[in-house]
PDB file of C-alpha atoms in Angstrom:
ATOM      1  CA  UNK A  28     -71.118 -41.028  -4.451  1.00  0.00           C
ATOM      2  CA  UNK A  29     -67.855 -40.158  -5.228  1.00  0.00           C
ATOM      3  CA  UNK A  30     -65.390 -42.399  -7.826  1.00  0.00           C
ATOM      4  CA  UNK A  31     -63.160 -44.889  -6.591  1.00  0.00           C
ATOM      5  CA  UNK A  32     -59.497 -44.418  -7.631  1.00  0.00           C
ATOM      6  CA  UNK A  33     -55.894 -46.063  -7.483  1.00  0.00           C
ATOM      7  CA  UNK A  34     -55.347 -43.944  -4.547  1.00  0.00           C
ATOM      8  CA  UNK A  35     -58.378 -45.893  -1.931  1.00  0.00           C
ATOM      9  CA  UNK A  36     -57.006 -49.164  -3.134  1.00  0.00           C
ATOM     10  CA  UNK A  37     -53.500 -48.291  -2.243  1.00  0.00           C
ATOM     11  CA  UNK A  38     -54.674 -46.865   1.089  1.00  0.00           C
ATOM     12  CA  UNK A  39     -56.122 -49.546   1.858  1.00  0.00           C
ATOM     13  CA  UNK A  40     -53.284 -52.054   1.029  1.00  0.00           C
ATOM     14  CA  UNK A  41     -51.251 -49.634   3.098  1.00  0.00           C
ATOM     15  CA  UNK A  42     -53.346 -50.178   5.645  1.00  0.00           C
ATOM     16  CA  UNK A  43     -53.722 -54.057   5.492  1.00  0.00           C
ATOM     17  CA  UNK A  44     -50.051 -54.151   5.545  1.00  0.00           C
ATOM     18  CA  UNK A  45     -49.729 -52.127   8.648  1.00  0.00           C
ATOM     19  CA  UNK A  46     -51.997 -54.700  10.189  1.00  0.00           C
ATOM     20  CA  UNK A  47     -50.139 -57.328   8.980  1.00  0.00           C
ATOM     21  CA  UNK A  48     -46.799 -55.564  10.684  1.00  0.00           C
ATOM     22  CA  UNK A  49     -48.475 -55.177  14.380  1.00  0.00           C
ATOM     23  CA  UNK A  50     -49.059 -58.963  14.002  1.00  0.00           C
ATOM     24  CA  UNK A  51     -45.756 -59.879  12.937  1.00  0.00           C
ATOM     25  CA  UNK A  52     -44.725 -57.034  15.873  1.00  0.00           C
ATOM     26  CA  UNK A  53     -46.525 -58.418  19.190  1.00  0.00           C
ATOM     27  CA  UNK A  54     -47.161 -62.635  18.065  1.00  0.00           C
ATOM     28  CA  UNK A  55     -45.050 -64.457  19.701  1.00  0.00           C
ATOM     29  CA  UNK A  56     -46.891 -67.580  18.835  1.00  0.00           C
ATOM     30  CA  UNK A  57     -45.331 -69.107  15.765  1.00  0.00           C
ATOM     31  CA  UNK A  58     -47.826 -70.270  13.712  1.00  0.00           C
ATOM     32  CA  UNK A  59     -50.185 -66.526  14.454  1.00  0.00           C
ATOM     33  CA  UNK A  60     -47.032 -64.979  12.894  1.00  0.00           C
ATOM     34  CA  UNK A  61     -47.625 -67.348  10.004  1.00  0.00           C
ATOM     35  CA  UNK A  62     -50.933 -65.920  10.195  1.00  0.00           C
ATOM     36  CA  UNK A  63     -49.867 -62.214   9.705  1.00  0.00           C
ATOM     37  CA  UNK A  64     -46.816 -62.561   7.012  1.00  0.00           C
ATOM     38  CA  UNK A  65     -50.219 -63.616   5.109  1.00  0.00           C
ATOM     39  CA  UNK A  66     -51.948 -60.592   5.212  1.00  0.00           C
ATOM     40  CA  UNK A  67     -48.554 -59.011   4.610  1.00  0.00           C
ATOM     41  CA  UNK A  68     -48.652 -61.349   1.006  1.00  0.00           C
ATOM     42  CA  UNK A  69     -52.452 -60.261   0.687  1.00  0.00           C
ATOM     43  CA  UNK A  70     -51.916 -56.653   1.256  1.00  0.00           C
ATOM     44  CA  UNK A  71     -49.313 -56.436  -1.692  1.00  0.00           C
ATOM     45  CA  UNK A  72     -51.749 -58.534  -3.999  1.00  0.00           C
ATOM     46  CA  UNK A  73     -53.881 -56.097  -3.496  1.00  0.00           C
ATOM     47  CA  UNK A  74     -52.241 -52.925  -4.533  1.00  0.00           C
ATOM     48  CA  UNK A  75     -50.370 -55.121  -7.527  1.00  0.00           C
ATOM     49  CA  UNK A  76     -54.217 -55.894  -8.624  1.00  0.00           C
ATOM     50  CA  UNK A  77     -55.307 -52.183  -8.298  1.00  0.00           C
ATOM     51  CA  UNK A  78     -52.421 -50.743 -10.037  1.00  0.00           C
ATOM     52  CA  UNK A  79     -52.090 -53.250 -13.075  1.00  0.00           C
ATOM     53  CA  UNK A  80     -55.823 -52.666 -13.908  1.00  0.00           C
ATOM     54  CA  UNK A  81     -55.688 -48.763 -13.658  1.00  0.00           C
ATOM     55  CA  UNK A  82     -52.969 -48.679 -16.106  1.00  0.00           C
ATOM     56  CA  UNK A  83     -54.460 -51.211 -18.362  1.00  0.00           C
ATOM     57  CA  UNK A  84     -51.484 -53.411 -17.618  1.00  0.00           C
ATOM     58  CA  UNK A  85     -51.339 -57.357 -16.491  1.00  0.00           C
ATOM     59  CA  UNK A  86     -47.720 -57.041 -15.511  1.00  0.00           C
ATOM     60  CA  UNK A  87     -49.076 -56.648 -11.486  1.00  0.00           C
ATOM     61  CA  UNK A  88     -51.651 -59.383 -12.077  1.00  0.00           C
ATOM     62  CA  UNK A  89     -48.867 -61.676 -12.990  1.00  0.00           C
ATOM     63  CA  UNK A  90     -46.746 -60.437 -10.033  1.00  0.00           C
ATOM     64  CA  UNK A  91     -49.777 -61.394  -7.909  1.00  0.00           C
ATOM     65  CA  UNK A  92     -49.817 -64.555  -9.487  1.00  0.00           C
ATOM     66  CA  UNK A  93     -46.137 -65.503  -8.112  1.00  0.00           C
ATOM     67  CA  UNK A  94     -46.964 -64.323  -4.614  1.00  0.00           C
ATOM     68  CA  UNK A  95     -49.735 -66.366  -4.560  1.00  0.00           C
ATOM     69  CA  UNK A  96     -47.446 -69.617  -5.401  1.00  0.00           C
ATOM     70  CA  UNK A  97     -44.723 -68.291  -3.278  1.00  0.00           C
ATOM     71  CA  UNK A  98     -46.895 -67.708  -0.534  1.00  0.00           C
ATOM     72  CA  UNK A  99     -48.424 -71.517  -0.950  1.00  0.00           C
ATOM     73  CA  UNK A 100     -45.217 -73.384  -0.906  1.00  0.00           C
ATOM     74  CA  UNK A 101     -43.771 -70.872   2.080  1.00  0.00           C
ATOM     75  CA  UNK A 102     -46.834 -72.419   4.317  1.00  0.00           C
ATOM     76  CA  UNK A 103     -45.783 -75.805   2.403  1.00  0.00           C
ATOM     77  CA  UNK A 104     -42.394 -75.927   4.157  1.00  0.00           C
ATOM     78  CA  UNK A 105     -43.220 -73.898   6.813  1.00  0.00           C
ATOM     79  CA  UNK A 106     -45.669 -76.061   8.750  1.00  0.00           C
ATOM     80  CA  UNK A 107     -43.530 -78.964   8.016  1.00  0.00           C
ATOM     81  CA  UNK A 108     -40.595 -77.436   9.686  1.00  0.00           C
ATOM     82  CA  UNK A 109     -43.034 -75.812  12.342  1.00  0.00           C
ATOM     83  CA  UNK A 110     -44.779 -79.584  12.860  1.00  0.00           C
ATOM     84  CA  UNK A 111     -41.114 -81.338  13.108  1.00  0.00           C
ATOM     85  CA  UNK A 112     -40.026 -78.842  15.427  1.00  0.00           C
ATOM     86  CA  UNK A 113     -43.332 -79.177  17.916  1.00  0.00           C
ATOM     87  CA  UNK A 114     -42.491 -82.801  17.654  1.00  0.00           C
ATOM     88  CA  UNK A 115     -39.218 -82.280  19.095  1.00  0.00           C
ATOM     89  CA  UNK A 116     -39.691 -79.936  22.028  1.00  0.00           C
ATOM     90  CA  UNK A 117     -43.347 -79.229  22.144  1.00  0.00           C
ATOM     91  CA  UNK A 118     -43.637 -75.530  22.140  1.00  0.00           C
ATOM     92  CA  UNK A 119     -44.153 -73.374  19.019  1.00  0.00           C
ATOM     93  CA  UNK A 120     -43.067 -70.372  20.840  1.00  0.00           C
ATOM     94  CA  UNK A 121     -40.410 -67.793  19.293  1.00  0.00           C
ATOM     95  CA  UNK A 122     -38.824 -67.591  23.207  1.00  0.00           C
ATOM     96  CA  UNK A 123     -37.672 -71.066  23.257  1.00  0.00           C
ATOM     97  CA  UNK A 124     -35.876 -70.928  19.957  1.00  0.00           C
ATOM     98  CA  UNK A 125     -32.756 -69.735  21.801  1.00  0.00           C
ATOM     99  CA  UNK A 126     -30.634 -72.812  21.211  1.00  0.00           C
ATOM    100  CA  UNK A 127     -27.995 -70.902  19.117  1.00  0.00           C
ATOM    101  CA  UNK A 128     -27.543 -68.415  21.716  1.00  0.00           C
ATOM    102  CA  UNK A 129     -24.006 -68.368  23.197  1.00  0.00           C
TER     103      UNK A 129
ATOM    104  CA  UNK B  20     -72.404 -48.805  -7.092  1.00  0.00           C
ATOM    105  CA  UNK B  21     -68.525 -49.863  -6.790  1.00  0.00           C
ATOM    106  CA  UNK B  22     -67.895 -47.086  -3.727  1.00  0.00           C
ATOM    107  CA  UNK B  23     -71.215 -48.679  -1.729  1.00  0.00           C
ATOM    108  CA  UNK B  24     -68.561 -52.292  -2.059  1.00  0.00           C
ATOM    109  CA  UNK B  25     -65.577 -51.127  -2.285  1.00  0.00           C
ATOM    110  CA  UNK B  26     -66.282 -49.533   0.991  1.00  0.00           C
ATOM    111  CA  UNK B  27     -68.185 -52.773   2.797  1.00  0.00           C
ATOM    112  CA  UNK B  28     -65.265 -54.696   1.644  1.00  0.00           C
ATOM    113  CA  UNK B  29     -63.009 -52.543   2.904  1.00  0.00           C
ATOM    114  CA  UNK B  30     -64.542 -52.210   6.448  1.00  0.00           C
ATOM    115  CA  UNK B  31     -65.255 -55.995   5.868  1.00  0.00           C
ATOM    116  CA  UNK B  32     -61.549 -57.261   5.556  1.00  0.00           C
ATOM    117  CA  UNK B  33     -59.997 -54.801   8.348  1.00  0.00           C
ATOM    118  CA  UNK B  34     -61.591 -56.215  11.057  1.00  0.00           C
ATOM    119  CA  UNK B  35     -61.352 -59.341   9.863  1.00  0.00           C
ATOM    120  CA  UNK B  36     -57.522 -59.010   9.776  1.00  0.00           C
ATOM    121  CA  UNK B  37     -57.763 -56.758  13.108  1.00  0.00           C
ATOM    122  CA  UNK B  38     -59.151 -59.970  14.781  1.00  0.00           C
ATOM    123  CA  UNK B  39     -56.874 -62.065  12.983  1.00  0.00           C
ATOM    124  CA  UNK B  40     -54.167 -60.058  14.859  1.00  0.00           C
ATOM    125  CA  UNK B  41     -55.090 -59.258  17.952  1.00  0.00           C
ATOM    126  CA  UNK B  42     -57.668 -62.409  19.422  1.00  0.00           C
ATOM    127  CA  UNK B  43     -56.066 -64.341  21.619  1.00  0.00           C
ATOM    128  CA  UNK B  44     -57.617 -67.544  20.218  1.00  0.00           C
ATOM    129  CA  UNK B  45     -55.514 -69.874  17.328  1.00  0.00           C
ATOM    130  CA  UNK B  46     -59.247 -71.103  15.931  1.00  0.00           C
ATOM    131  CA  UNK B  47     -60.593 -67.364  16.097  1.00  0.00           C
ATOM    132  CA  UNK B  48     -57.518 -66.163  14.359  1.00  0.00           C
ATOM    133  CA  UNK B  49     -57.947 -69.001  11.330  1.00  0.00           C
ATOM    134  CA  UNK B  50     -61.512 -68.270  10.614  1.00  0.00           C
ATOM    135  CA  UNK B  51     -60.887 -64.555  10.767  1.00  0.00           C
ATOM    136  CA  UNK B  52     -58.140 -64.858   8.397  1.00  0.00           C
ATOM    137  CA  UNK B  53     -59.935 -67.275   5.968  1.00  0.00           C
ATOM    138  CA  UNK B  54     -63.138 -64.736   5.882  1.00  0.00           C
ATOM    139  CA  UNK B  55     -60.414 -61.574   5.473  1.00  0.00           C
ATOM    140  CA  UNK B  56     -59.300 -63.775   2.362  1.00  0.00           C
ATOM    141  CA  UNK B  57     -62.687 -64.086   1.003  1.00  0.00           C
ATOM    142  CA  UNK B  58     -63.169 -60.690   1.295  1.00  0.00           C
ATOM    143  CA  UNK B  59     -60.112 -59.655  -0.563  1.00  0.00           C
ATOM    144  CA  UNK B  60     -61.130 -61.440  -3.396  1.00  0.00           C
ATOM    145  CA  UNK B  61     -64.456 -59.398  -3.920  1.00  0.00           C
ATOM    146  CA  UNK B  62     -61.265 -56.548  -4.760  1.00  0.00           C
ATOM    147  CA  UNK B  63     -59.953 -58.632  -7.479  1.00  0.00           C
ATOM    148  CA  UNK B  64     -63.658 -58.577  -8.495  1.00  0.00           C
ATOM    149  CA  UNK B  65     -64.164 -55.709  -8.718  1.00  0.00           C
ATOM    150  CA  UNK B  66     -61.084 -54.312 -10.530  1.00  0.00           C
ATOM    151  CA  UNK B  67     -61.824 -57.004 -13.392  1.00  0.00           C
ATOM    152  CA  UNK B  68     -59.032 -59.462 -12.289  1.00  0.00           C
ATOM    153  CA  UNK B  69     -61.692 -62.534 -12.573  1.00  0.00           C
ATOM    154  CA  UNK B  70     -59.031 -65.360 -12.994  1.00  0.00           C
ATOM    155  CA  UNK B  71     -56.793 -63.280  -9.711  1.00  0.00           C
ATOM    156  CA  UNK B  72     -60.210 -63.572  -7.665  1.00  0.00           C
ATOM    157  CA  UNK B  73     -60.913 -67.272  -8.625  1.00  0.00           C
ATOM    158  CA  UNK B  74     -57.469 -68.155  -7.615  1.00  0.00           C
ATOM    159  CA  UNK B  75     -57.665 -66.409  -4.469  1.00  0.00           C
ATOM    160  CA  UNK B  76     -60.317 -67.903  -3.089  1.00  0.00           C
ATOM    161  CA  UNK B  77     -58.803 -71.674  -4.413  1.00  0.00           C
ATOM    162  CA  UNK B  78     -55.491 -71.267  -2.884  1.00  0.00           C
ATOM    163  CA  UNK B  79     -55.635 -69.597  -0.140  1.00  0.00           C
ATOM    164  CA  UNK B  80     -59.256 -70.456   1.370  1.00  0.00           C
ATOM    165  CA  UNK B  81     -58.987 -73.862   0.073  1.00  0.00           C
ATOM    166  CA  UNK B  82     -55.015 -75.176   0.321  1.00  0.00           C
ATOM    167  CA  UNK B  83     -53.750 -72.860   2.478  1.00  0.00           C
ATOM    168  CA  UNK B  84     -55.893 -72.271   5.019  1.00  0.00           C
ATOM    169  CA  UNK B  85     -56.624 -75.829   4.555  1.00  0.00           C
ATOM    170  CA  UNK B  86     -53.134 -77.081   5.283  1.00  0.00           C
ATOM    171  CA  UNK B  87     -53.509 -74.648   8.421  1.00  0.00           C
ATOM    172  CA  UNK B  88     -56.204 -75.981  10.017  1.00  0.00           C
ATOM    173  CA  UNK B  89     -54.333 -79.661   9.014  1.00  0.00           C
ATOM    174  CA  UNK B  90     -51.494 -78.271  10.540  1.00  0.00           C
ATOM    175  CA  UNK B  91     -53.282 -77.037  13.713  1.00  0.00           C
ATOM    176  CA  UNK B  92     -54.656 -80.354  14.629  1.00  0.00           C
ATOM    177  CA  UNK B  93     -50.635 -81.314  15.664  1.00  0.00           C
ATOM    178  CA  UNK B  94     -50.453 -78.199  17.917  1.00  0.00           C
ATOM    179  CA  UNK B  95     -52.376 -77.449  21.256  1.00  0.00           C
ATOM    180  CA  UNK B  96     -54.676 -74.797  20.018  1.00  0.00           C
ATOM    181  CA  UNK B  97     -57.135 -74.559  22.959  1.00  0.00           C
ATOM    182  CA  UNK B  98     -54.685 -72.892  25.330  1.00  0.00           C
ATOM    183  CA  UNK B  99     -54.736 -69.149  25.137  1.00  0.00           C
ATOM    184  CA  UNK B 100     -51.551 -67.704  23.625  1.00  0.00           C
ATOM    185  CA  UNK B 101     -49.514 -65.616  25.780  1.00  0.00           C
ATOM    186  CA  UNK B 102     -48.077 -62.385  23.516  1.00  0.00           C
ATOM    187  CA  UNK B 103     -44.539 -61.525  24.167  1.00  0.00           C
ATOM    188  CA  UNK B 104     -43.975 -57.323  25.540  1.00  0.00           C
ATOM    189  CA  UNK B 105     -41.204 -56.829  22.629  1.00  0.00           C
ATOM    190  CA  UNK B 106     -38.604 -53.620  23.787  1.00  0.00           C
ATOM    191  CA  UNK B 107     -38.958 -50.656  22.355  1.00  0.00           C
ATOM    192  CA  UNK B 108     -36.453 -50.397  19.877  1.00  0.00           C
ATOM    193  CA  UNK B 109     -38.298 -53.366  17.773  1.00  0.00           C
ATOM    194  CA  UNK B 110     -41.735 -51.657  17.953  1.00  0.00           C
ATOM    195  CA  UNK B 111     -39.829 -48.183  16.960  1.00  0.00           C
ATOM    196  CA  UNK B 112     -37.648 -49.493  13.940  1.00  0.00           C
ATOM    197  CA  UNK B 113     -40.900 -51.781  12.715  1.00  0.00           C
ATOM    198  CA  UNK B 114     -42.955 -48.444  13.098  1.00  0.00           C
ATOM    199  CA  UNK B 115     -40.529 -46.451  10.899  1.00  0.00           C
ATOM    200  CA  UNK B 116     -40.146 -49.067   8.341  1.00  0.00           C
ATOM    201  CA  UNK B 117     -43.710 -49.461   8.221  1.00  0.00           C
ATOM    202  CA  UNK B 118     -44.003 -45.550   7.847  1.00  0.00           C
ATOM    203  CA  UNK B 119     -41.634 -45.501   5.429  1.00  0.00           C
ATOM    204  CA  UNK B 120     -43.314 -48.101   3.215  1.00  0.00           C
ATOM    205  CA  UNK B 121     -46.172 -45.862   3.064  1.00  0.00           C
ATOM    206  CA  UNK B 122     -44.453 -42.932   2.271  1.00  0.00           C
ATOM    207  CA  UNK B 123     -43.195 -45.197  -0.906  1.00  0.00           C
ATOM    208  CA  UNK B 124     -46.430 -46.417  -1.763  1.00  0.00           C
ATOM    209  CA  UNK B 125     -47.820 -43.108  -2.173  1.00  0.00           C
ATOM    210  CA  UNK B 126     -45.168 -41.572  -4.393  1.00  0.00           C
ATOM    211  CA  UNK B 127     -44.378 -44.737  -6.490  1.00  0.00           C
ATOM    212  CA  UNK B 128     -47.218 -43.551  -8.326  1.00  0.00           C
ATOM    213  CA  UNK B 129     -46.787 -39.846  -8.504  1.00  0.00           C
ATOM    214  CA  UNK B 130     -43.065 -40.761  -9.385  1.00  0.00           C
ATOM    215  CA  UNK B 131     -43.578 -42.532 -12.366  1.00  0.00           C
ATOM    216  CA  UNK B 132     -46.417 -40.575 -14.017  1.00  0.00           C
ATOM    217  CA  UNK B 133     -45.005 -41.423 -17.143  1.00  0.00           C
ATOM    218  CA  UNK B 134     -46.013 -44.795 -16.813  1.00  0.00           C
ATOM    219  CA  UNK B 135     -46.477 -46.816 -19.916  1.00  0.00           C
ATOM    220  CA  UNK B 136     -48.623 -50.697 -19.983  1.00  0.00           C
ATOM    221  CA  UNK B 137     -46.188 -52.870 -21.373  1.00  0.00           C
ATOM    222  CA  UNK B 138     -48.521 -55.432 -21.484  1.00  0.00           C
ATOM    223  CA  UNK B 139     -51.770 -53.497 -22.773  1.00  0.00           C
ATOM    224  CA  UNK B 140     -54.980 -55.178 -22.210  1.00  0.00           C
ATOM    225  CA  UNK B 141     -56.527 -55.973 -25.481  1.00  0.00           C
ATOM    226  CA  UNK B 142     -60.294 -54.911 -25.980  1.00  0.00           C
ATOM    227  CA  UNK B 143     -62.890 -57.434 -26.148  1.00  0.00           C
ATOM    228  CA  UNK B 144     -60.831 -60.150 -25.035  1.00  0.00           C
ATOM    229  CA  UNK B 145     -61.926 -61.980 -21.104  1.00  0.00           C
ATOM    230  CA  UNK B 146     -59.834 -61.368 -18.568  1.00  0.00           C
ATOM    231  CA  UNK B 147     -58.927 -65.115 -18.079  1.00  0.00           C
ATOM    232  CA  UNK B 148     -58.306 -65.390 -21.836  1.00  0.00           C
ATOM    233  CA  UNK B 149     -55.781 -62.338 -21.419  1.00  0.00           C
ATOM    234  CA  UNK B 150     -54.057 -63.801 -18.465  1.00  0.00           C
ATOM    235  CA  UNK B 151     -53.201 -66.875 -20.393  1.00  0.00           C
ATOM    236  CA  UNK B 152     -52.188 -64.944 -23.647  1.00  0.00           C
ATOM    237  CA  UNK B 153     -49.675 -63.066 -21.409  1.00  0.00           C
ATOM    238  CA  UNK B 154     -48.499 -66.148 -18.910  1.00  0.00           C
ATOM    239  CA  UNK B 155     -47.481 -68.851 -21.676  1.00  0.00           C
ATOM    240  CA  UNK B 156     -45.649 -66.051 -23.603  1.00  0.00           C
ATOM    241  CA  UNK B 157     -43.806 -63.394 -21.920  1.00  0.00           C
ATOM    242  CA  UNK B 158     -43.874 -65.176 -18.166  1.00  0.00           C
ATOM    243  CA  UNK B 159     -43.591 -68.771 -19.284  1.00  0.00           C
ATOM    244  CA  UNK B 160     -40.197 -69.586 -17.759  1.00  0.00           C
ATOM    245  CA  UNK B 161     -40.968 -68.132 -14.539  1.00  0.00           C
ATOM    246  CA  UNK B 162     -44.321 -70.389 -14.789  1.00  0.00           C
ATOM    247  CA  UNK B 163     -42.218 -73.315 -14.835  1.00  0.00           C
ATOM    248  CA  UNK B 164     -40.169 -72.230 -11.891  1.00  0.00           C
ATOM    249  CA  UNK B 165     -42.308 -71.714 -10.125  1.00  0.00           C
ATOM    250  CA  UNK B 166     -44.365 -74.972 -10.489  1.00  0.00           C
ATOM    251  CA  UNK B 167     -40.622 -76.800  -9.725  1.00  0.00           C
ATOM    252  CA  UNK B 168     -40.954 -74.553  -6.590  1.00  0.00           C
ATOM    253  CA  UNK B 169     -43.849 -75.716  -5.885  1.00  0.00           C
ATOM    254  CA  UNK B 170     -42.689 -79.671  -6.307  1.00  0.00           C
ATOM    255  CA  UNK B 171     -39.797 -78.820  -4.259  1.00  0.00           C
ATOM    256  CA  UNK B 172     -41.928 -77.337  -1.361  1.00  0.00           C
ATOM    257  CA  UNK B 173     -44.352 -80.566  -1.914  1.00  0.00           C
ATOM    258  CA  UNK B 174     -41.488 -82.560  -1.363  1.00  0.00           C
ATOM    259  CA  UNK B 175     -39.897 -80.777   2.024  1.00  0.00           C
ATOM    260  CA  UNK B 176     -43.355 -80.809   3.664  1.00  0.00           C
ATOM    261  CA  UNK B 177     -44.186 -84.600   2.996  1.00  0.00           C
ATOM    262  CA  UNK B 178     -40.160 -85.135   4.401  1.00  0.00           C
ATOM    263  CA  UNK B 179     -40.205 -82.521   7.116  1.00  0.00           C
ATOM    264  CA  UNK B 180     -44.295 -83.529   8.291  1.00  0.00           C
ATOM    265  CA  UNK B 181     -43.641 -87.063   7.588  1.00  0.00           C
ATOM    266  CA  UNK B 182     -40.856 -88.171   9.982  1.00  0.00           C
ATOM    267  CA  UNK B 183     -42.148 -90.626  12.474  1.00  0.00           C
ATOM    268  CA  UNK B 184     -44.982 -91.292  10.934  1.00  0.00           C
ATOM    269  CA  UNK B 185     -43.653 -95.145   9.821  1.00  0.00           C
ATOM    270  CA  UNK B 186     -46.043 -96.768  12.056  1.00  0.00           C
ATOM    271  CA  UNK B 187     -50.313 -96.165  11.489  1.00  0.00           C
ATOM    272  CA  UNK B 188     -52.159 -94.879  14.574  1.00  0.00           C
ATOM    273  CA  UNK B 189     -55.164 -96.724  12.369  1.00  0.00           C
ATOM    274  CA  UNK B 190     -54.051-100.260  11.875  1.00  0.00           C
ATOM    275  CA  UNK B 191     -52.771-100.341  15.334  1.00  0.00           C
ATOM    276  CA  UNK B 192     -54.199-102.662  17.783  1.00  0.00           C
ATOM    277  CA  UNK B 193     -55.929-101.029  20.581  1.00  0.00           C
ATOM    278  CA  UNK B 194     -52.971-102.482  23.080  1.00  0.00           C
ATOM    279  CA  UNK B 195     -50.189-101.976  20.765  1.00  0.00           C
ATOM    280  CA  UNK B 196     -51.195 -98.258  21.013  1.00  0.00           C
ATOM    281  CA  UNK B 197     -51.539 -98.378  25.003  1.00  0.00           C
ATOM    282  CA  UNK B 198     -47.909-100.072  25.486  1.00  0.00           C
ATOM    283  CA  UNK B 199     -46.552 -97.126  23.057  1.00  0.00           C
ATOM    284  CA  UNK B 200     -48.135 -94.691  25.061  1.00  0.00           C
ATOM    285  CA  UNK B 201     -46.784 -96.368  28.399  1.00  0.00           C
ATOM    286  CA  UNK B 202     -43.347 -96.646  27.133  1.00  0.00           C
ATOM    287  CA  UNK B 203     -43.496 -93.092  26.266  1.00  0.00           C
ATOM    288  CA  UNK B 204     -44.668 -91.809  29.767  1.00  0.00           C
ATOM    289  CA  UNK B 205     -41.634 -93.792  31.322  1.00  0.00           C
ATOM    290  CA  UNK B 206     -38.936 -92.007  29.091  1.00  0.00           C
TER     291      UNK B 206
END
């Protein structure tokens, strides 16, 4: 079979992260967005991982390494935020978020 | 041998995170997602980066998805979730950025063919080993920022997750919880 190069890896981030966009496009839900920005983070890990070992290079496993902490303090504050604000009104939905609207 | 996995893995983790995306379900999406993580790390397997793999599968299928299904206990998760119909000019100026990031991600690499490892990997030396070598000297600083990043988030979830929490739903008294519950229904 044939060889597997940079090239299918990146397609295939490209493709996770296209995913990842149609979630973030049609969730309205707050916490499946959550749920997609991930495999946004993921999908970028991905090609980062791919291209720092084809070159030989740990510069994109170390950028990997910071979206991986970023992405673990993001759901950190995030729920909290999401959790207080479910308290308050009871709906996680984007719709009723309007409150600043004039 | 790595095109027979690369290939499972690949089918593997897009419909995972096709599920993820499209069900209708809060639980179905969570386990979807947590197996689509799984899966990704058999990628950081397979292109050597042991310690990235290891770390993928603790953080994100153990904290986060963790803290997730923590989280989802708070939220009404049974109820099918209604999608919002989002107007076209959204769904066209996502769909262009999105094609544009493509377009990027394929010539990023054709750009810069003159690409040079600034950090070469050193022969005969484990990939974990390596890893280290290169975090405690070149990235140390940003290590340390980002574990106070990490603190800080600590902090903001225990604050923002913690309000009204002053008074245990465990050492309550069985009535003490029923008036609560009664004064609550009258306001």
């Amino acid at each position: 079979m044939m060889e597997i190069t940079l090239q299918h890896y990146l397609v295939l981030s490209t493709l996770l992260f296209t995913i990842g966009l149609i979630g973030v496009m049609r969730r309205k839900n707050l916490l499946m967005l959550f749920f997609a920005t991930e495999i946004l983070l993921n999908a970028v890990n991905i090609a980062f991982a791919a291209i720092s070992s084809y070159y030989g290079d740990l510069t994109g496993q170390m950028f990997a390494f910071f979206i991986i902490a970023i992405a673990a303090s993001e759901v950190a504050v995030g729920l909290g935020l999401l959790v207080l604000w479910y308290k308050r009104t009871g709906k996680i939905d984007l719709d009723a978020m309007t409150s600043m609207r004039g | 041998m790595e095109a027979i996995a690369f290939y499972t893995f690949a089918i593997l983790t897009t419909v995972m995170f096709t599920i993820t995306v499209l069900t209708n379900h809060a639980l179905y999406a969570l386990s979807a997602l947590a197996a689509g993580m799984i899966f990704i790390s058999a990628f950081f397997f397979l292109l050597g980066a042991d310690f990235l793999g290891a770390i993928q599968i603790i953080v994100y299928t153990g904290a986060v998805m963790a803290l997730y299904a923590f989280g989802m206990m708070f939220f009404d998760t049974t109820r099918v979730v209604v999608e919002s119909r989002t107007s076209p000019q959204i769904v066209f100026g996502l769909s262009g950025l999105a094609a544009l990031t493509v377009v990027a991600i394929f010539t990023a690499p054709i750009v810069s063919g003159n690409i040079e490892a600034l950090y070469p990997a050193i022969e005969g030396v484990g990939n974990s080993q390596m890893v280290g070598m290169v975090l405690f000297t070149k990235y140390l600083i940003p290590f340390e920022v980002a574990a106070v990043m990490l603190l800080v988030a600590m902090i903001a979830g225990i604050i923002l997750a913690g309000k009204k929490m002053d008074h245990s739903l465990t050492l309550m008294k069985e009535e003490e919880i029923e008036r609560q519950n009664n004064e609550k229904a009258q306001v």
